[in-house]
Amino acid sequence: MRKLRPKRRIPTMEETVEDPPTSAVLLDHCHFSQVIFNSVEKFYVPGGDVTCYYTLTQHFIPRRKDWIGIFRVGWKTTREYYTFMWVTLPIDLNSESTKQQEVHFKAYYLPKDDEYYQFCYVDQDGVVRGASIPFQFRPENEEDILVVTTQGEVEEIEQHNSELCKENQELKDSCAILQKQNSDMQAELQKKQEELETLKSVNKKLEQKVKEQKDSWETELLRLKEQNQKIASENGKMGVRVDQLQREQQMKLKQTVEELKQKEATATKKQQELTEPKNKKTAVEEQLVQEVEHLKAKVEAGKACFLEKYKECQRLHKQIRQLRAAALDQNFDLSKRLSENKIMCSVLQREKERMERENDLLKRENSRLMSYMGLDSLPYQIPTSDQGGAGQNPGLVYGNPYSGIQESSAPSLLPLKKCPTCKSDITDDIFDHTLEQQHIQTLYLNCPICDKSFSAKEKQIFEDHVFCHTF
């Protein structure tokens, strides 16, 4: 019958203050060659301390939570250790002498049975980095016992030893292959890290350009706000002036009405005086007729002046409405261009991120195919930017979105034609099919996401439609 496994020994507080890091996952043998155990005896005498010697390979870097445990042969996970000791970190990893390390196990904590055990080096992630050959804990006099075997048993033992030697050679060859693969993977990892640094540098430059473009747009928006405030201030002044003119006209009209009332009172008084002396009736009537005609002439002149002032006020009101409409149209056009630029910037940013993800996927697929074919992957080349836009403003990635407004505001001395859609004046030399369609497109608002068209009068509906695309 198989002997029961003794209870696992837990180190005292003098040796450690916490359990070592372990893993419950069944591990493979792909990392067992990174730490090599040296001078492992076939058996150790019970009751004595055991010193474990091991060597760190060039591809392994020890860490603070690494430990060496004694495991019974047949273990499956790193939680099945019998006892353990923390490793000592070397001072200089590059020194050849520091690669040879050792750790001491006290006799009190060692197993007391004659099962087969082995040393295992476990890192702080719970991964086994090296394993020794099996050994036992038994007295020395057991070697002196005479073992009598038959010839068949001897041949069986020799065959078993031959198989073990062959398996050992295969393990050594596999270890060498694994070390070479590990070295190649380290070189590939270094290359990928260099490519990652290059991509980070390119991404940082793109973010800097986006930030500069955003700062430029914010500066332009502040300038437009100041211009809008200035126009609003001028509109307020014009309104105050119109109100002042209206008050003056009302005062003048009131004075004229008062004068008419006074004249009527005077005429009434004259009529009363005419009833007294009949001999003065004709003279007074003639004088009264003259005064009435004079008053009528004054009234007509006052009415004409009032009508002229009223027309002047109407003209000023019309100019104010035109100025307000022009300011609103200009502000709406600038806001529309700014919104389109912001949306285009967002779309380009998402496209850039998508292209970066696709580039990463293609690089990983390329690396996998090249590894499968046994070839080295090609070096990563950064695409150079097109130099065709050197004539544009270097501070703006997409050019000045308001240059068209400044050019269109300049007076033109060329012959004009009427736009067939909005009946506005357009210079004859630029009135061709392409620019005509561009002018017609300004009368409509096109969604930059789904290309749906809205009338320029439906600005609020257009903004709500574009806003819905952000969800």
XYZ file of C-alpha atoms in Angstrom:
471
model
C 0.000 0.000 0.000
C 1.062 3.592 -0.698
C 2.134 5.524 2.361
C -0.008 8.443 3.503
C 1.480 11.823 2.754
C 2.751 13.547 5.936
C 1.212 16.824 6.956
C 2.751 19.807 5.183
C 5.217 21.755 7.312
C 4.477 25.487 7.715
C 7.532 27.739 8.291
C 7.767 29.583 11.605
C 7.504 33.342 12.081
C 11.296 33.560 12.239
C 11.523 32.405 8.641
C 8.534 34.142 7.048
C 5.472 36.173 7.922
C 3.257 35.020 5.051
C 2.589 32.078 2.765
C 4.478 31.912 -0.527
C 2.681 32.813 -3.784
C 1.276 29.668 -5.402
C -1.012 28.681 -8.242
C -3.792 26.088 -8.470
C -3.338 25.742 -12.254
C -1.772 22.558 -13.618
C 1.586 23.722 -15.005
C 3.559 22.490 -17.991
C 7.349 22.099 -18.302
C 8.044 25.064 -20.606
C 9.827 27.120 -17.892
C 11.636 24.386 -15.914
C 15.008 25.137 -17.538
C 15.401 28.757 -16.350
C 16.830 27.682 -12.938
C 19.205 24.684 -12.790
C 19.817 22.768 -9.518
C 23.382 21.542 -8.941
C 24.957 18.849 -6.730
C 21.664 17.202 -5.792
C 22.319 13.948 -3.911
C 20.396 10.734 -4.524
C 19.487 10.649 -0.834
C 19.970 12.779 2.280
C 20.490 11.451 5.797
C 17.541 12.261 8.097
C 18.343 14.505 11.051
C 20.767 16.778 9.182
C 20.434 20.133 7.438
C 20.172 20.156 3.653
C 21.828 22.754 1.420
C 20.252 23.306 -1.984
C 22.564 24.661 -4.740
C 21.084 26.242 -7.865
C 22.169 28.380 -10.851
C 20.255 31.296 -12.447
C 20.335 31.316 -16.262
C 20.828 34.485 -18.300
C 17.168 34.633 -19.362
C 15.784 34.666 -15.794
C 15.694 37.606 -13.357
C 14.859 36.737 -9.705
C 12.336 38.773 -7.714
C 11.671 39.450 -4.037
C 8.845 36.912 -3.553
C 10.612 33.938 -5.236
C 10.993 30.778 -3.130
C 12.330 27.211 -3.260
C 10.108 24.402 -2.046
C 10.471 20.666 -1.441
C 7.768 18.773 -3.358
C 6.953 15.062 -3.295
C 7.345 13.509 -6.746
C 3.995 13.437 -8.542
C 2.857 16.922 -7.495
C 0.397 18.730 -9.798
C 0.264 22.354 -8.569
C 2.603 24.590 -6.578
C 0.229 24.460 -3.597
C 1.399 20.904 -2.833
C 4.776 21.904 -1.360
C 5.988 20.194 1.847
C 8.194 23.055 3.070
C 9.832 26.113 1.524
C 12.476 28.821 2.001
C 12.632 32.355 0.537
C 15.471 32.940 -1.932
C 18.110 35.624 -1.437
C 18.310 38.242 -4.188
C 21.833 38.702 -5.591
C 23.357 42.181 -5.380
C 24.758 42.249 -8.925
C 22.785 40.239 -11.487
C 25.474 40.709 -14.165
C 28.217 39.138 -12.073
C 29.029 35.519 -12.868
C 29.507 34.633 -9.175
C 26.019 35.799 -8.202
C 24.389 33.315 -10.575
C 25.483 30.470 -8.242
C 23.099 30.585 -5.265
C 22.190 28.352 -2.341
C 19.540 28.019 0.348
C 19.577 25.988 3.608
C 16.761 23.780 4.935
C 16.783 22.981 8.648
C 16.606 19.289 9.586
C 13.605 19.842 11.854
C 11.358 20.770 8.903
C 12.479 18.063 6.465
C 10.316 15.000 5.596
C 10.672 11.903 7.776
C 9.488 9.273 5.269
C 11.365 7.540 2.430
C 9.274 8.942 -0.426
C 10.946 10.602 -3.399
C 11.121 14.426 -3.294
C 12.587 17.172 -5.475
C 13.522 20.871 -5.239
C 11.410 23.364 -7.255
C 12.122 27.067 -7.841
C 8.811 29.059 -7.848
C 8.632 32.776 -8.761
C 6.322 35.351 -7.156
C 3.628 34.627 -9.775
C 3.382 30.978 -8.675
C 5.139 29.686 -11.835
C 7.792 26.919 -11.571
C 11.081 28.051 -13.124
C 13.245 24.996 -12.324
C 13.051 21.468 -10.857
C 15.756 19.109 -9.589
C 16.199 15.360 -9.939
C 14.330 13.196 -7.354
C 15.991 12.278 -4.023
C 15.131 10.470 -0.764
C 15.597 10.966 2.952
C 17.025 7.653 4.293
C 20.013 6.474 6.342
C 23.390 5.718 4.762
C 23.469 2.062 5.915
C 20.660 1.243 3.489
C 23.278 1.145 0.731
C 25.069 -1.678 2.489
C 22.054 -3.982 2.296
C 22.700 -6.846 -0.079
C 20.079 -6.938 -2.810
C 19.657 -10.288 -4.559
C 18.055 -10.054 -7.965
C 17.591 -12.442 -10.838
C 19.075 -12.035 -14.290
C 15.673 -11.008 -15.693
C 15.361 -8.264 -13.070
C 18.864 -7.024 -13.881
C 18.028 -6.859 -17.588
C 14.780 -5.118 -16.782
C 16.628 -2.586 -14.603
C 19.238 -2.005 -17.320
C 16.487 -1.525 -19.914
C 14.749 0.875 -17.551
C 18.027 2.773 -17.030
C 18.531 2.923 -20.808
C 15.035 4.329 -21.246
C 15.673 6.864 -18.485
C 18.941 7.935 -20.149
C 17.190 8.290 -23.483
C 14.397 10.298 -21.872
C 17.005 12.420 -20.084
C 18.758 13.137 -23.418
C 15.430 14.044 -25.006
C 14.704 16.379 -22.113
C 18.113 18.017 -22.545
C 17.498 18.482 -26.282
C 14.048 19.888 -25.535
C 15.595 22.202 -22.936
C 18.118 23.495 -25.500
C 15.352 24.062 -28.046
C 13.252 25.855 -25.457
C 16.193 28.069 -24.490
C 16.743 28.986 -28.147
C 13.028 29.726 -28.573
C 13.105 31.834 -25.432
C 16.078 33.813 -26.771
C 14.281 34.378 -30.089
C 11.150 35.475 -28.285
C 13.194 37.920 -26.176
C 14.662 39.432 -29.354
C 11.210 39.629 -30.945
C 9.841 41.253 -27.772
C 12.633 43.846 -27.868
C 11.812 44.588 -31.490
C 8.096 44.938 -30.715
C 8.920 47.290 -27.836
C 10.939 49.489 -30.185
C 8.027 49.541 -32.653
C 5.672 50.401 -29.789
C 7.886 53.331 -28.778
C 7.858 54.550 -32.384
C 4.052 54.324 -32.513
C 3.805 56.184 -29.203
C 5.992 58.963 -30.608
C 3.790 59.234 -33.731
C 0.654 59.237 -31.581
C 2.109 61.999 -29.397
C 2.807 64.145 -32.468
C -0.755 63.618 -33.743
C -2.181 64.580 -30.353
C -0.034 67.744 -30.387
C -1.393 68.683 -33.828
C -4.976 68.088 -32.683
C -4.354 70.265 -29.620
C -2.911 73.080 -31.764
C -5.922 72.872 -34.123
C -8.299 72.998 -31.155
C -6.506 76.059 -29.714
C -6.741 77.780 -33.102
C -10.479 77.087 -33.297
C -11.018 78.391 -29.770
C -9.134 81.609 -30.626
C -11.246 82.068 -33.761
C -14.426 81.442 -31.752
C -13.447 84.124 -29.209
C -12.801 86.579 -32.043
C -16.214 85.832 -33.551
C -17.881 86.296 -30.168
C -16.186 89.705 -29.769
C -17.309 90.688 -33.290
C -20.850 89.570 -32.493
C -20.841 91.631 -29.297
C -19.585 94.628 -31.240
C -22.379 94.276 -33.821
C -24.945 93.911 -31.019
C -23.589 97.085 -29.398
C -23.914 98.989 -32.691
C -27.461 97.678 -33.111
C -28.276 98.930 -29.627
C -26.900 102.367 -30.434
C -28.934 102.493 -33.650
C -32.062 101.513 -31.706
C -31.417 104.293 -29.174
C -30.986 106.771 -32.040
C -34.265 105.658 -33.669
C -36.102 105.969 -30.370
C -34.682 109.472 -29.943
C -35.836 110.493 -33.438
C -39.295 109.101 -32.749
C -39.551 111.082 -29.508
C -38.455 114.263 -31.318
C -41.064 113.733 -34.056
C -43.743 113.086 -31.462
C -42.812 116.287 -29.626
C -42.908 118.291 -32.863
C -46.290 116.784 -33.766
C -47.616 117.600 -30.325
C -46.439 121.218 -30.667
C -48.133 121.453 -34.088
C -51.413 120.147 -32.640
C -51.201 122.705 -29.828
C -50.644 125.484 -32.358
C -53.663 124.252 -34.356
C -55.781 124.273 -31.229
C -54.669 127.816 -30.445
C -55.460 128.912 -34.018
C -58.870 127.317 -33.820
C -59.511 129.131 -30.539
C -58.439 132.376 -32.155
C -60.685 131.698 -35.172
C -63.617 131.035 -32.833
C -62.940 134.256 -31.043
C -62.816 136.112 -34.342
C -66.125 134.620 -35.384
C -67.651 135.827 -32.118
C -66.321 139.294 -32.781
C -67.837 139.214 -36.306
C -71.345 138.919 -34.909
C -71.113 142.278 -33.138
C -70.408 144.901 -35.792
C -71.939 144.107 -39.154
C -69.894 146.765 -40.862
C -66.686 144.927 -39.950
C -68.059 141.543 -41.058
C -66.535 141.480 -44.521
C -63.060 142.577 -43.440
C -62.964 140.150 -40.570
C -64.217 137.297 -42.777
C -61.497 138.023 -45.317
C -58.856 138.161 -42.570
C -60.249 134.963 -41.077
C -60.161 133.226 -44.469
C -56.556 134.289 -44.929
C -55.591 133.037 -41.482
C -57.425 129.746 -42.105
C -55.599 129.331 -45.425
C -52.328 130.133 -43.693
C -53.104 127.570 -40.983
C -54.038 124.981 -43.592
C -50.745 125.618 -45.369
C -48.894 125.181 -42.072
C -50.802 121.982 -41.355
C -49.980 120.620 -44.811
C -46.313 121.543 -44.345
C -46.283 119.865 -40.918
C -47.907 116.757 -42.370
C -45.341 116.631 -45.177
C -42.484 117.040 -42.678
C -44.020 114.373 -40.458
C -44.368 111.975 -43.404
C -40.761 112.622 -44.411
C -39.541 111.946 -40.862
C -41.770 108.874 -40.678
C -40.268 107.556 -43.933
C -36.779 108.246 -42.553
C -37.649 106.214 -39.435
C -38.986 103.369 -41.598
C -35.779 103.417 -43.644
C -33.665 103.305 -40.457
C -35.765 100.396 -39.141
C -35.249 98.566 -42.440
C -31.478 99.142 -42.289
C -31.417 97.850 -38.707
C -33.344 94.719 -39.680
C -30.987 94.170 -42.615
C -27.921 94.602 -40.370
C -29.370 92.194 -37.810
C -30.228 89.645 -40.508
C -26.731 89.941 -42.022
C -25.119 89.539 -38.588
C -27.303 86.512 -37.806
C -26.534 84.943 -41.197
C -22.811 85.521 -40.744
C -22.887 84.155 -37.182
C -24.950 81.146 -38.316
C -22.552 80.456 -41.207
C -19.512 80.683 -38.932
C -21.160 78.459 -36.291
C -22.075 75.968 -39.022
C -18.481 75.863 -40.304
C -17.137 75.492 -36.770
C -19.564 72.628 -36.033
C -18.626 70.907 -39.299
C -14.917 71.249 -38.479
C -15.461 69.829 -34.989
C -17.466 66.895 -36.354
C -14.825 66.282 -39.049
C -12.086 66.351 -36.405
C -14.021 63.809 -34.287
C -14.556 61.578 -37.341
C -10.861 61.781 -38.261
C -9.875 60.968 -34.682
C -12.086 57.875 -34.661
C -10.727 56.882 -38.080
C -7.167 57.271 -36.778
C -7.916 55.044 -33.778
C -9.570 52.455 -36.034
C -6.559 52.470 -38.384
C -4.209 52.034 -35.411
C -6.208 49.021 -34.205
C -6.218 47.517 -37.700
C -2.467 48.180 -37.959
C -1.861 46.341 -34.664
C -3.971 43.383 -35.840
C -2.088 43.242 -39.169
C 1.266 43.371 -37.389
C 0.310 40.532 -35.062
C -0.977 38.467 -38.001
C 2.236 39.226 -39.934
C 4.369 38.190 -36.952
C 2.388 34.958 -36.578
C 2.747 34.122 -40.298
C 6.457 34.973 -40.334
C 7.031 32.831 -37.220
C 5.126 29.971 -38.885
C 7.246 30.280 -42.075
C 10.474 30.583 -40.063
C 11.304 34.076 -41.398
C 12.064 37.342 -39.625
C 9.372 40.020 -39.732
C 10.037 43.096 -41.811
C 10.998 46.325 -39.961
C 8.231 48.764 -39.290
C 8.264 51.889 -41.416
C 6.407 55.034 -40.534
C 4.512 56.491 -43.517
C 5.681 59.931 -44.447
C 3.128 62.689 -44.596
C 2.164 64.245 -47.925
C 3.922 67.495 -48.673
C 1.257 68.733 -51.058
C -0.290 71.103 -48.506
C 2.820 73.197 -47.972
C 1.119 76.260 -49.377
C -1.563 76.207 -46.699
C -1.467 77.692 -43.249
C 0.932 75.526 -41.126
C -0.988 76.287 -37.957
C -4.228 74.752 -39.301
C -4.429 71.111 -40.355
C -7.472 71.634 -42.601
C -6.871 75.234 -43.649
C -8.627 78.384 -42.518
C -12.393 77.623 -42.450
C -13.237 81.379 -42.546
C -11.068 82.427 -45.471
C -14.101 82.123 -47.771
C -16.039 84.601 -45.627
C -13.269 87.218 -45.794
C -12.926 86.843 -49.545
C -16.659 86.964 -50.144
C -16.957 90.161 -48.080
C -14.624 92.117 -50.435
C -16.422 94.340 -52.977
C -16.461 93.104 -56.568
C -16.388 95.271 -59.662
C -17.208 92.432 -62.074
C -20.617 92.135 -63.814
C -23.264 90.385 -61.747
C -25.818 87.663 -62.431
C -28.805 86.457 -60.458
C -28.684 83.104 -58.643
C -31.580 80.926 -59.946
C -32.354 79.683 -56.407
C -32.013 82.629 -54.015
C -31.987 85.494 -56.644
C -28.801 86.932 -55.095
C -26.061 88.708 -57.093
C -23.075 86.634 -58.225
C -20.108 87.805 -60.308
C -20.239 86.689 -63.923
C -16.688 85.295 -64.173
C -17.205 82.682 -61.387
C -20.767 81.752 -62.319
C -19.972 78.298 -63.727
C -21.657 74.932 -63.058
C -19.369 73.832 -60.184
C -19.463 77.088 -58.210
C -23.178 77.428 -58.859
C -23.754 74.072 -57.157
C -21.463 75.135 -54.280
C -23.533 78.310 -53.867
C -26.763 76.281 -53.902
C -25.310 73.900 -51.288
C -24.830 76.841 -48.903
C -28.629 77.249 -48.918
C -28.924 73.755 -47.425
C -27.434 72.047 -44.378
C -26.013 68.573 -45.061
C -25.518 66.093 -42.200
C -21.807 65.021 -42.133
C -22.797 61.563 -40.857
C -25.706 60.389 -43.045
C -25.685 63.139 -45.813
C -29.309 64.074 -45.093
C -30.174 67.628 -46.320
C -32.046 70.339 -44.416
C -33.074 73.844 -45.399
C -30.977 76.687 -43.995
C -34.128 77.910 -42.224
C -34.365 74.616 -40.341
C -31.182 75.201 -38.342
C -32.581 73.893 -35.029
C -33.874 70.678 -36.649
C -30.463 70.179 -38.335
C -28.565 70.636 -35.026
C -30.906 68.189 -33.214
C -30.398 65.654 -36.041
C -26.571 65.891 -35.851
C -26.723 65.707 -32.035
C -28.663 62.400 -32.249
C -25.710 60.791 -34.106
C -23.495 61.174 -31.007
C -25.509 58.497 -29.114
